[in-house]
């Protein structure tokens, strides 16, 4: 298991650690922002790059499901394998941190693809 996080993820994780003592209202606000970000991502008028799509997918799955415990797809399923590896790379990231990172990434991508 790799714990190599990008600079972007490290910033989000640091912010999450600082705000660890959150109340239920803030959690609800984060979830609402997450749902809104997911809707915004669906409405992009241009297609993000494959790497950006994989990052969106991985963060979304980590935020909604948690750690990947599914079987790795076969070597001939290139798309499934890429998605599995992206999601598996988020193992150990909390759902809350994944939501925050997803929201931040969608906001960043909006300028280019919305």
PDB file of C-alpha atoms in Angstrom:
ATOM      1  CA  UNK A   1       0.000   0.000   0.000  1.00  0.00           C
ATOM      2  CA  UNK A   2       1.391   3.337  -1.049  1.00  0.00           C
ATOM      3  CA  UNK A   3       0.837   6.493   0.952  1.00  0.00           C
ATOM      4  CA  UNK A   4       2.371   8.835  -1.613  1.00  0.00           C
ATOM      5  CA  UNK A   5      -0.008  11.768  -1.835  1.00  0.00           C
ATOM      6  CA  UNK A   6       0.156  14.615  -4.320  1.00  0.00           C
ATOM      7  CA  UNK A   7       0.761  18.128  -3.034  1.00  0.00           C
ATOM      8  CA  UNK A   8      -2.926  18.824  -3.678  1.00  0.00           C
ATOM      9  CA  UNK A   9      -3.988  15.872  -1.510  1.00  0.00           C
ATOM     10  CA  UNK A  10      -1.513  16.802   1.231  1.00  0.00           C
ATOM     11  CA  UNK A  11      -3.030  20.288   1.462  1.00  0.00           C
ATOM     12  CA  UNK A  12      -6.522  18.830   1.747  1.00  0.00           C
ATOM     13  CA  UNK A  13      -5.431  16.262   4.337  1.00  0.00           C
ATOM     14  CA  UNK A  14      -3.677  18.958   6.384  1.00  0.00           C
ATOM     15  CA  UNK A  15      -6.777  21.116   6.303  1.00  0.00           C
ATOM     16  CA  UNK A  16      -8.887  18.128   7.335  1.00  0.00           C
ATOM     17  CA  UNK A  17      -6.577  17.423  10.284  1.00  0.00           C
ATOM     18  CA  UNK A  18      -6.890  21.027  11.435  1.00  0.00           C
ATOM     19  CA  UNK A  19     -10.680  20.801  11.250  1.00  0.00           C
ATOM     20  CA  UNK A  20     -10.863  17.337  12.794  1.00  0.00           C
ATOM     21  CA  UNK A  21     -13.196  18.478  15.552  1.00  0.00           C
ATOM     22  CA  UNK A  22     -16.147  19.214  13.303  1.00  0.00           C
ATOM     23  CA  UNK A  23     -19.793  19.185  14.228  1.00  0.00           C
ATOM     24  CA  UNK A  24     -22.580  17.440  12.312  1.00  0.00           C
ATOM     25  CA  UNK A  25     -23.723  20.632  10.592  1.00  0.00           C
ATOM     26  CA  UNK A  26     -20.350  21.122   8.912  1.00  0.00           C
ATOM     27  CA  UNK A  27     -20.340  17.478   7.812  1.00  0.00           C
ATOM     28  CA  UNK A  28     -23.754  18.016   6.239  1.00  0.00           C
ATOM     29  CA  UNK A  29     -22.488  21.143   4.472  1.00  0.00           C
ATOM     30  CA  UNK A  30     -19.511  19.225   3.093  1.00  0.00           C
ATOM     31  CA  UNK A  31     -21.812  16.487   1.806  1.00  0.00           C
ATOM     32  CA  UNK A  32     -24.089  19.080   0.170  1.00  0.00           C
ATOM     33  CA  UNK A  33     -21.095  20.763  -1.483  1.00  0.00           C
ATOM     34  CA  UNK A  34     -19.883  17.326  -2.612  1.00  0.00           C
ATOM     35  CA  UNK A  35     -23.235  16.524  -4.243  1.00  0.00           C
ATOM     36  CA  UNK A  36     -23.250  19.934  -5.933  1.00  0.00           C
ATOM     37  CA  UNK A  37     -19.695  19.378  -7.198  1.00  0.00           C
ATOM     38  CA  UNK A  38     -20.695  15.990  -8.634  1.00  0.00           C
ATOM     39  CA  UNK A  39     -23.556  17.650 -10.520  1.00  0.00           C
ATOM     40  CA  UNK A  40     -21.190  20.357 -11.772  1.00  0.00           C
ATOM     41  CA  UNK A  41     -18.734  17.730 -13.024  1.00  0.00           C
ATOM     42  CA  UNK A  42     -21.523  16.010 -14.976  1.00  0.00           C
ATOM     43  CA  UNK A  43     -22.331  19.334 -16.642  1.00  0.00           C
ATOM     44  CA  UNK A  44     -18.835  20.056 -17.999  1.00  0.00           C
ATOM     45  CA  UNK A  45     -19.145  21.151 -21.633  1.00  0.00           C
ATOM     46  CA  UNK A  46     -15.657  19.896 -22.516  1.00  0.00           C
ATOM     47  CA  UNK A  47     -14.143  16.526 -21.639  1.00  0.00           C
ATOM     48  CA  UNK A  48     -11.346  16.603 -19.030  1.00  0.00           C
ATOM     49  CA  UNK A  49      -8.159  14.650 -19.720  1.00  0.00           C
ATOM     50  CA  UNK A  50      -8.042  10.943 -18.913  1.00  0.00           C
ATOM     51  CA  UNK A  51      -5.831  11.622 -15.882  1.00  0.00           C
ATOM     52  CA  UNK A  52      -8.264  14.229 -14.577  1.00  0.00           C
ATOM     53  CA  UNK A  53     -11.203  11.876 -15.122  1.00  0.00           C
ATOM     54  CA  UNK A  54      -9.394   9.097 -13.259  1.00  0.00           C
ATOM     55  CA  UNK A  55      -8.676  11.443 -10.356  1.00  0.00           C
ATOM     56  CA  UNK A  56     -12.342  12.513 -10.253  1.00  0.00           C
ATOM     57  CA  UNK A  57     -13.428   8.869 -10.357  1.00  0.00           C
ATOM     58  CA  UNK A  58     -11.017   7.793  -7.624  1.00  0.00           C
ATOM     59  CA  UNK A  59     -11.985  10.618  -5.276  1.00  0.00           C
ATOM     60  CA  UNK A  60     -15.700  10.066  -5.924  1.00  0.00           C
ATOM     61  CA  UNK A  61     -15.446   6.335  -5.187  1.00  0.00           C
ATOM     62  CA  UNK A  62     -13.340   6.933  -2.069  1.00  0.00           C
ATOM     63  CA  UNK A  63     -15.820   9.557  -0.848  1.00  0.00           C
ATOM     64  CA  UNK A  64     -18.898   7.417  -1.458  1.00  0.00           C
ATOM     65  CA  UNK A  65     -17.665   3.854  -0.874  1.00  0.00           C
ATOM     66  CA  UNK A  66     -14.397   4.137   1.041  1.00  0.00           C
ATOM     67  CA  UNK A  67     -11.374   1.905   0.554  1.00  0.00           C
ATOM     68  CA  UNK A  68     -11.353  -0.308  -2.528  1.00  0.00           C
ATOM     69  CA  UNK A  69     -11.850  -3.946  -1.540  1.00  0.00           C
ATOM     70  CA  UNK A  70     -12.897  -5.225  -4.968  1.00  0.00           C
ATOM     71  CA  UNK A  71     -10.931  -7.704  -7.054  1.00  0.00           C
ATOM     72  CA  UNK A  72      -8.488  -6.196  -9.531  1.00  0.00           C
ATOM     73  CA  UNK A  73      -9.810  -6.448 -13.109  1.00  0.00           C
ATOM     74  CA  UNK A  74      -8.027  -8.702 -15.581  1.00  0.00           C
ATOM     75  CA  UNK A  75      -5.132  -7.425 -17.643  1.00  0.00           C
ATOM     76  CA  UNK A  76      -7.269  -7.191 -20.786  1.00  0.00           C
ATOM     77  CA  UNK A  77      -9.729  -4.801 -19.122  1.00  0.00           C
ATOM     78  CA  UNK A  78      -7.516  -1.739 -19.518  1.00  0.00           C
ATOM     79  CA  UNK A  79     -10.172   0.830 -18.616  1.00  0.00           C
ATOM     80  CA  UNK A  80     -11.377  -1.135 -15.584  1.00  0.00           C
ATOM     81  CA  UNK A  81      -7.813  -1.713 -14.440  1.00  0.00           C
ATOM     82  CA  UNK A  82      -6.941   2.005 -14.709  1.00  0.00           C
ATOM     83  CA  UNK A  83     -10.035   2.953 -12.704  1.00  0.00           C
ATOM     84  CA  UNK A  84      -9.334   0.257 -10.107  1.00  0.00           C
ATOM     85  CA  UNK A  85      -5.723   1.395  -9.687  1.00  0.00           C
ATOM     86  CA  UNK A  86      -6.734   5.065  -9.374  1.00  0.00           C
ATOM     87  CA  UNK A  87      -9.291   4.246  -6.678  1.00  0.00           C
ATOM     88  CA  UNK A  88      -6.955   1.819  -4.910  1.00  0.00           C
ATOM     89  CA  UNK A  89      -4.377   4.620  -4.770  1.00  0.00           C
ATOM     90  CA  UNK A  90      -6.707   6.511  -2.419  1.00  0.00           C
ATOM     91  CA  UNK A  91      -6.745   3.695   0.136  1.00  0.00           C
ATOM     92  CA  UNK A  92      -6.571   5.115   3.643  1.00  0.00           C
ATOM     93  CA  UNK A  93      -8.010   8.531   2.729  1.00  0.00           C
ATOM     94  CA  UNK A  94     -11.128   9.237   4.798  1.00  0.00           C
ATOM     95  CA  UNK A  95     -14.452   9.763   3.064  1.00  0.00           C
ATOM     96  CA  UNK A  96     -14.535  13.327   4.377  1.00  0.00           C
ATOM     97  CA  UNK A  97     -11.050  14.119   3.027  1.00  0.00           C
ATOM     98  CA  UNK A  98     -11.959  12.562  -0.326  1.00  0.00           C
ATOM     99  CA  UNK A  99     -15.090  14.723  -0.500  1.00  0.00           C
ATOM    100  CA  UNK A 100     -13.054  17.856   0.233  1.00  0.00           C
ATOM    101  CA  UNK A 101     -10.456  16.927  -2.400  1.00  0.00           C
ATOM    102  CA  UNK A 102     -13.190  16.161  -4.945  1.00  0.00           C
ATOM    103  CA  UNK A 103     -14.899  19.516  -4.321  1.00  0.00           C
ATOM    104  CA  UNK A 104     -11.585  21.342  -4.697  1.00  0.00           C
ATOM    105  CA  UNK A 105     -10.686  19.468  -7.895  1.00  0.00           C
ATOM    106  CA  UNK A 106     -14.069  20.162  -9.512  1.00  0.00           C
ATOM    107  CA  UNK A 107     -13.726  23.855  -8.658  1.00  0.00           C
ATOM    108  CA  UNK A 108     -10.275  23.860 -10.254  1.00  0.00           C
ATOM    109  CA  UNK A 109     -11.531  22.082 -13.400  1.00  0.00           C
ATOM    110  CA  UNK A 110     -14.626  24.285 -13.780  1.00  0.00           C
ATOM    111  CA  UNK A 111     -12.552  27.148 -15.149  1.00  0.00           C
ATOM    112  CA  UNK A 112     -11.326  25.009 -18.026  1.00  0.00           C
ATOM    113  CA  UNK A 113     -14.204  22.636 -18.755  1.00  0.00           C
ATOM    114  CA  UNK A 114     -17.470  24.240 -17.643  1.00  0.00           C
TER     115      UNK A 114
END
